[in-house]
Short mmCIF file of C-alpha atoms in Angstrom, two decimals:
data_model
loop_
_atom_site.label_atom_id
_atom_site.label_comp_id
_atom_site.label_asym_id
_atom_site.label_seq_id
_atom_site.Cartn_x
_atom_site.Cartn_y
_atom_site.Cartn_z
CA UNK A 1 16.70 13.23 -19.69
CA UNK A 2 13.53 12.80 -21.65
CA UNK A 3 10.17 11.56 -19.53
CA UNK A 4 9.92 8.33 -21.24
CA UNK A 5 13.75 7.80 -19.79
CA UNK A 6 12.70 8.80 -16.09
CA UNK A 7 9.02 7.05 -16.71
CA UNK A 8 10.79 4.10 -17.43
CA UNK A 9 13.64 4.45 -14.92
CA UNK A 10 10.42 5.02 -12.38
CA UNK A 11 8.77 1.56 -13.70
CA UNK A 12 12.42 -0.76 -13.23
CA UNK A 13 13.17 0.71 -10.14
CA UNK A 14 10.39 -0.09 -8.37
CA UNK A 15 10.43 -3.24 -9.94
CA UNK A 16 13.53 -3.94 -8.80
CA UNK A 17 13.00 -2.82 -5.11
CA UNK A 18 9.24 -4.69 -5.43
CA UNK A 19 10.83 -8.16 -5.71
CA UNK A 20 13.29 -7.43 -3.38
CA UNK A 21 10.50 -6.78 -1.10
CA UNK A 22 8.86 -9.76 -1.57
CA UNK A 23 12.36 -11.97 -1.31
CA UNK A 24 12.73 -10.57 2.25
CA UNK A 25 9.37 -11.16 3.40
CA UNK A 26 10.47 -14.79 4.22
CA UNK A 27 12.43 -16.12 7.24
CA UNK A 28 12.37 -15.32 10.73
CA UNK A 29 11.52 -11.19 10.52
CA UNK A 30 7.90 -11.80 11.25
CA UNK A 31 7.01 -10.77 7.63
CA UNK A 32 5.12 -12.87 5.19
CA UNK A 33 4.56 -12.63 1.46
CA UNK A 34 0.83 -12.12 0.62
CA UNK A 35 0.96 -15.96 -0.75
CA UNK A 36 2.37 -17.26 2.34
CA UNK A 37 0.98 -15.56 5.56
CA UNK A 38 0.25 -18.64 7.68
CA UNK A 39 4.00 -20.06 7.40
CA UNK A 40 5.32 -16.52 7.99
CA UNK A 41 3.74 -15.10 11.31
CA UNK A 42 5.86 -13.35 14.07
CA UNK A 43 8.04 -16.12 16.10
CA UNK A 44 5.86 -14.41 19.19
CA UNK A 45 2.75 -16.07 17.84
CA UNK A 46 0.91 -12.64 18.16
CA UNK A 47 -2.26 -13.54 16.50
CA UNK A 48 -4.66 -12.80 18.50
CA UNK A 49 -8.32 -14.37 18.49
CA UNK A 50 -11.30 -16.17 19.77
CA UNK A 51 -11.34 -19.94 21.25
CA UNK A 52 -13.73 -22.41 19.20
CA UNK A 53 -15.19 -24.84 21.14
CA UNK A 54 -12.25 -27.53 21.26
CA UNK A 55 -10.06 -25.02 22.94
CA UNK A 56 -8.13 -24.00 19.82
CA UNK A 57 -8.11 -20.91 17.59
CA UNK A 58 -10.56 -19.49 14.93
CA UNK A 59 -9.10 -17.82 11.91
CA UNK A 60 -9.67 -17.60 8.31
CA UNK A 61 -8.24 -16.00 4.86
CA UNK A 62 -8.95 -12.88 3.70
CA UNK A 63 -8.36 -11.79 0.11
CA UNK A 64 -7.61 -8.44 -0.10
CA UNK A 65 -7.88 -6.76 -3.51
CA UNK A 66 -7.00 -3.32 -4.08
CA UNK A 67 -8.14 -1.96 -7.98
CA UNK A 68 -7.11 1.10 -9.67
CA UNK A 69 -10.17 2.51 -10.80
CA UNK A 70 -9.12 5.93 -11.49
CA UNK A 71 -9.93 7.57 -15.00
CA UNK A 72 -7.27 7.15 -17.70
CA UNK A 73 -7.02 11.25 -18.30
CA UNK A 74 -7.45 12.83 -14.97
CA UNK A 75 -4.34 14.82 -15.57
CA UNK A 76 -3.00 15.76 -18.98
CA UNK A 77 -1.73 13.70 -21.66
CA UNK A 78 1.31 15.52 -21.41
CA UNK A 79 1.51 15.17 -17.85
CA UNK A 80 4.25 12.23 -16.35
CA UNK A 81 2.19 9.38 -16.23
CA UNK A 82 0.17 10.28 -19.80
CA UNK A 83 -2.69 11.74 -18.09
CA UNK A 84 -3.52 8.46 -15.59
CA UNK A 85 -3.13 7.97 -11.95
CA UNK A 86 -0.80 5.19 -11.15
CA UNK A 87 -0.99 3.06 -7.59
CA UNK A 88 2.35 1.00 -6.75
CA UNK A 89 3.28 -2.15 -4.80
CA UNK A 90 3.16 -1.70 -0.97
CA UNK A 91 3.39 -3.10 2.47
CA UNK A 92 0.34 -4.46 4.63
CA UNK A 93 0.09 -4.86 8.15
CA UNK A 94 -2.49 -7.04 10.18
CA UNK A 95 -2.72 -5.60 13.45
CA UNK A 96 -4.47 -4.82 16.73
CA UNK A 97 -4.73 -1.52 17.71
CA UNK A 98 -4.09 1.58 15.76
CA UNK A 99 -3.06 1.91 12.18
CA UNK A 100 1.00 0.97 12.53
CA UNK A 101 1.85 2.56 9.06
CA UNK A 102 1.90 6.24 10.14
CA UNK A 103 0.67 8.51 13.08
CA UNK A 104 -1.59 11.31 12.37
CA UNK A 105 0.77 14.59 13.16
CA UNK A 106 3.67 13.16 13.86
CA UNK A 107 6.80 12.74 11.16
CA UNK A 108 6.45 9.73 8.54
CA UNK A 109 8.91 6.90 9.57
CA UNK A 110 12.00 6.42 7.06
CA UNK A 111 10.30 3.56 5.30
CA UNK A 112 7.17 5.10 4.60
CA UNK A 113 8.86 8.29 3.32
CA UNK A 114 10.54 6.13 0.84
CA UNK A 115 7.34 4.85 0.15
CA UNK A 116 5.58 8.15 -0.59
CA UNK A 117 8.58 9.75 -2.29
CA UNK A 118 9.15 7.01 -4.62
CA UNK A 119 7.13 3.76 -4.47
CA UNK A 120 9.06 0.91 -3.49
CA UNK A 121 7.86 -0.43 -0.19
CA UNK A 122 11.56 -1.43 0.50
CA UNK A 123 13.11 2.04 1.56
CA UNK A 124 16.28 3.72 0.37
CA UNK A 125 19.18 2.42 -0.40
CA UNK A 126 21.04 1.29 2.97
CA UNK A 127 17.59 2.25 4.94
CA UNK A 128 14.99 -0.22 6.02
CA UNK A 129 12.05 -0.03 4.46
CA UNK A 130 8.25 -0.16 5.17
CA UNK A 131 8.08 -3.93 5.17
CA UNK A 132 11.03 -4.08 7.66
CA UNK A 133 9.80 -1.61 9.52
CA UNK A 134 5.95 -3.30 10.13
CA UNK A 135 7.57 -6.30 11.17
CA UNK A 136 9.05 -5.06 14.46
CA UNK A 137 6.09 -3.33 15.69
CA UNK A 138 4.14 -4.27 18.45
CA UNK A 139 0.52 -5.58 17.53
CA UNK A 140 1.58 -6.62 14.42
CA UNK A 141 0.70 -10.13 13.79
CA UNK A 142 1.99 -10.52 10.22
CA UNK A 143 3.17 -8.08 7.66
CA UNK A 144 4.64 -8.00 3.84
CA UNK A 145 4.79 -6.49 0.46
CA UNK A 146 2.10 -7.03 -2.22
CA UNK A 147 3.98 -6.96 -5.28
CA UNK A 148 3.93 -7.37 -9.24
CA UNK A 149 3.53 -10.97 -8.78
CA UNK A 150 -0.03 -10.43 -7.23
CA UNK A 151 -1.62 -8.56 -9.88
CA UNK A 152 -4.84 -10.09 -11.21
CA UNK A 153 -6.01 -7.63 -13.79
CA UNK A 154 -4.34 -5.98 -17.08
CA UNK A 155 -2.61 -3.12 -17.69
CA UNK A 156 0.20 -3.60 -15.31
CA UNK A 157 2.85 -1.58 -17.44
CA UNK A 158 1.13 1.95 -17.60
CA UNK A 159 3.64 3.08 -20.27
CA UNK A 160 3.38 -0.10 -22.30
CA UNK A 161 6.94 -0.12 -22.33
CA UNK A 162 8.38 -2.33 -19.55
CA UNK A 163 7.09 -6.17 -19.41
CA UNK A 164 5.52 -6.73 -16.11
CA UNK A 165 5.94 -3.31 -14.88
CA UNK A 166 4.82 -2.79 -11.37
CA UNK A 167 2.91 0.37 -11.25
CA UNK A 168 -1.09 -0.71 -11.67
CA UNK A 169 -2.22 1.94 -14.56
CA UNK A 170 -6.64 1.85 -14.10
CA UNK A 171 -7.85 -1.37 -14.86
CA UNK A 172 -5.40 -3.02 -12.89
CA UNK A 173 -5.19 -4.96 -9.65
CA UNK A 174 -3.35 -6.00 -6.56
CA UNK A 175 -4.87 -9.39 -4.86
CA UNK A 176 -3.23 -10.98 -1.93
CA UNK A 177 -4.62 -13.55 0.78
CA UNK A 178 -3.94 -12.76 5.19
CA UNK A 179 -4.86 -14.55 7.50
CA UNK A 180 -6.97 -12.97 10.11
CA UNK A 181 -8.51 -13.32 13.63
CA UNK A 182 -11.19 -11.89 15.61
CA UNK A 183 -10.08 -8.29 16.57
CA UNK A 184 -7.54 -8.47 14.38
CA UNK A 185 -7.48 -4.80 11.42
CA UNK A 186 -5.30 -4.15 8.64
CA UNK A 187 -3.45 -1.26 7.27
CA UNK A 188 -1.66 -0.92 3.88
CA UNK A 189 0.09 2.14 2.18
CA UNK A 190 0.52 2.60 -1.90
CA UNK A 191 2.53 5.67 -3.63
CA UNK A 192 0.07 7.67 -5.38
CA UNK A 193 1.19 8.62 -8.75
CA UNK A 194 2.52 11.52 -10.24
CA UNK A 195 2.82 13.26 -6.79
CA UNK A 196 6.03 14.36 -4.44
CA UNK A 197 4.78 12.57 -1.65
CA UNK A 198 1.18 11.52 -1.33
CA UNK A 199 0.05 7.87 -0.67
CA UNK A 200 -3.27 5.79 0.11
CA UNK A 201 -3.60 4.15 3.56
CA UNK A 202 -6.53 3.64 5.86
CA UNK A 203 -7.77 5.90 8.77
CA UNK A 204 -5.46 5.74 12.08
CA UNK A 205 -8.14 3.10 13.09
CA UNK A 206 -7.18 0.38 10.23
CA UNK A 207 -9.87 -1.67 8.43
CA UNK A 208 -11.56 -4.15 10.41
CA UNK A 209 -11.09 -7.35 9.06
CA UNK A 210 -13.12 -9.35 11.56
CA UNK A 211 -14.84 -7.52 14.86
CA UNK A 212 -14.75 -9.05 18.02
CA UNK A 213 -18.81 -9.47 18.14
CA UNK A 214 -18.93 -10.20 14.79
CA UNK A 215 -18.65 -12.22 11.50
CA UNK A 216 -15.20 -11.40 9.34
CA UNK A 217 -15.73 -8.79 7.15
CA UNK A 218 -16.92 -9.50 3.57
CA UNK A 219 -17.76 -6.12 1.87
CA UNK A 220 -16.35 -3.17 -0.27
CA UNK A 221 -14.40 -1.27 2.58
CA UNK A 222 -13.06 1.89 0.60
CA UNK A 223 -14.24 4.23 2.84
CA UNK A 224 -11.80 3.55 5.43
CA UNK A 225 -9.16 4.17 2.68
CA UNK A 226 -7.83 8.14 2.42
CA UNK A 227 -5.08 9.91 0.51
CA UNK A 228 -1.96 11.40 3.17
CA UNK A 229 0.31 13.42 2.77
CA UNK A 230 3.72 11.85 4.28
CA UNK A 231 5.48 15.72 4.74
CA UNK A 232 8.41 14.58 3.71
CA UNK A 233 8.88 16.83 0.44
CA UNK A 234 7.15 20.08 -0.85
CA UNK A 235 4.02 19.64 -3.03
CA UNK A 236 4.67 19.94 -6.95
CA UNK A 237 1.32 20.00 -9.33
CA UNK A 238 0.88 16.33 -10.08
CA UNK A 239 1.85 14.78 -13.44
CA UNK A 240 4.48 18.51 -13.60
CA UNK A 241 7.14 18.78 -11.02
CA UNK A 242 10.46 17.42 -11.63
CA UNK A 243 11.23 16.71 -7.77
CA UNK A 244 8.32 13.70 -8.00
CA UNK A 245 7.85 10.32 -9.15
CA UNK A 246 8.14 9.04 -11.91
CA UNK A 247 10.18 12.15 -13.08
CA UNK A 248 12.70 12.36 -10.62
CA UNK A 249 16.28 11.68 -11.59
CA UNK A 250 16.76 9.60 -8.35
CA UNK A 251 14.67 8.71 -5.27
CA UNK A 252 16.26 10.98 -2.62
CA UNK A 253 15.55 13.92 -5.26
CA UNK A 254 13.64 16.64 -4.13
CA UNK A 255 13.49 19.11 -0.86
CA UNK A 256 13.14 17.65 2.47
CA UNK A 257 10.18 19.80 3.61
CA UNK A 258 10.28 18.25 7.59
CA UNK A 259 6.23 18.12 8.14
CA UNK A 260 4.36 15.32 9.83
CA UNK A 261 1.92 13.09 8.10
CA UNK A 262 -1.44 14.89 7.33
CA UNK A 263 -4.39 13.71 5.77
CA UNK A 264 -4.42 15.42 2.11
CA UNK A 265 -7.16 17.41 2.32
CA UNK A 266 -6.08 19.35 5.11
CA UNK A 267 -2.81 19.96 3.33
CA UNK A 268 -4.44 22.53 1.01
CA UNK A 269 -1.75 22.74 -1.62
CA UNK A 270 -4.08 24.15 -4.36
CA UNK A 271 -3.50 21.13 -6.80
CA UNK A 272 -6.04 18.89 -8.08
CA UNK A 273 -6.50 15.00 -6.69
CA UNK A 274 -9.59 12.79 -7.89
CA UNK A 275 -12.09 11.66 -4.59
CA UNK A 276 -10.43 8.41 -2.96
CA UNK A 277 -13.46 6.38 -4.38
CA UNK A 278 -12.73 7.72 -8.14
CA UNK A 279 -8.95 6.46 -7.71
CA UNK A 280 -8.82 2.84 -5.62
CA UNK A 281 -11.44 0.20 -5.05
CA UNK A 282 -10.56 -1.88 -1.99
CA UNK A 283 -12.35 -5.13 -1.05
CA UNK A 284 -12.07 -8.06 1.64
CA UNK A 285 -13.58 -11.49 0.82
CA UNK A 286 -13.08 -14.32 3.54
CA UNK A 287 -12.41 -17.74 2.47
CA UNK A 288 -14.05 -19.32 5.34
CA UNK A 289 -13.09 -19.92 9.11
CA UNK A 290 -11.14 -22.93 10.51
CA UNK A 291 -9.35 -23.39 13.30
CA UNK A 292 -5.41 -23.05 14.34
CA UNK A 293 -5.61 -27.52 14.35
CA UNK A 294 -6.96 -27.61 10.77
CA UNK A 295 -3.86 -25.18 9.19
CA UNK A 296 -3.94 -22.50 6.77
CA UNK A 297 -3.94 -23.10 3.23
#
């Protein structure tokens, strides 16, 4: 099979599982698309956050945008993805407590495997995936996909081949809107493309999206972002293995190397990877605070 087959099998694939992901962020799971948060929280009521004045609860929006800011050559021109760094659709969590996407050291949950191994925040076929995953944790007051539908920024179709691909090639963008609460953090995972199994989260603390003692968050917050490795699959060199995305035959291809999720840098694999801040831009901008009586828009 030729790469601009596989690349393009990569691109419609997670395409494919990216909408699904988005369809089945609705209903009673506890999941919400990004568009949608407030009419989607968990049945539990679990967000959490401080009293105003007339007894009822402060919250806001967020809008979260995550940019692809990574060079356009990094890797070779003859390398899977043409040389670029691709960053797929993915699932978000807003939380309390610790990150709920992974656990530093321990094995990478079946959803977020299929995540790292080949993009779609959805899982493998049969399995539950990421999203489904997030929305039965504890502490997790809404989660959902961010999908093709949210991108704000051109190219989304790296290989200029597929109409609305969902990969973000550099220049593009995710944007979504969460609602958020005092206390309340988020997490968020994206494949990181060409690799076997890598992907971008936050540290095992989350982001803070507003602090208890504080105003919500309105900055550049990239440095809480880092690149894992899910140790799911042996390394390949990225943009050259056959066993990784988006060269693989199928999704389950590859070794199953049974390792626990590390942060990459410890991984020491001997392969090249840009600095987080050379590869992703992530920023939170509130919309302004209101309370649970006034609704979110």
């Amino acid at each position: 099979m030729s790469d601009s087959s596989t690349r393009r099998q990569f691109i419609a694939a997670t395409g494919s599982a990216a909408a699904l992901a988005l369809a089945g962020c609705s209903g009673d799971s506890g999941s919400g698309s990004p568009t949608d948060t407030a009419e989607n929280m968990t049945e539990a009521g679990t967000m959490s956050g401080q009293m105003t004045e007339s007894g009822s609860m402060a919250s806001t929006n967020v809008t979260v945008r995550i940019e692809n800011v990574a060079p356009s050559d990094f890797y070779g021109a003859d390398s899977h993805t043409g040389g670029g760094i691709w960053i797929t659709p993915g699932a978000y969590a807003v939380h309390s407590g610790d990150n709920p996407i992974y656990t530093e050291g321990e094995p990478a949950s079946i959803g977020l495997e299929a995540l790292a191994e080949a993009g779609p925040p959805t899982g493998f076929e049969g399995k539950p995936g990421l999203v489904d995953e997030l929305s039965e944790i504890g502490g997790v007051a809404h989660s959902g996909a961010y999908t093709p539908a949210d991108t704000v920024a051109d190219p989304n179709d790296p290989m200029g081949e597929v109409p609305g691909a969902p990969p973000i090639a550099p220049g593009g963008a995710f944007e979504f809107d969460i609602g958020a609460a005092p206390g309340q953090k988020l997490s968020f995972a994206s494949m990181f493309v060409p690799s076997n199994d890598v992907f971008f989260a936050p540290d095992t603390d989350g982001i803070a999206l507003w602090p208890e003692s504080g105003e919500p968050v309105d900055a550049d917050v990239t440095d809480s972002v880092a690149l894992w490795d899910a140790g799911t699959e042996p390394s390949g060199q990225p943009g050259r293995g056959p066993d990784q995305a988006p060269a693989q035959d199928s999704a389950t291809q590859g070794g199953d190397q049974g390792g626990v999720v590390r942060r990459l840098g410890a991984v020491g694999d001997g392969y090249s990877y840009p600095d987080v801040r050379n590869a992703i831009r992530v920023t939170l901008t509130p919309q302004g605070s209101m309370s649970d009586s006034d609704g979110m828009n």
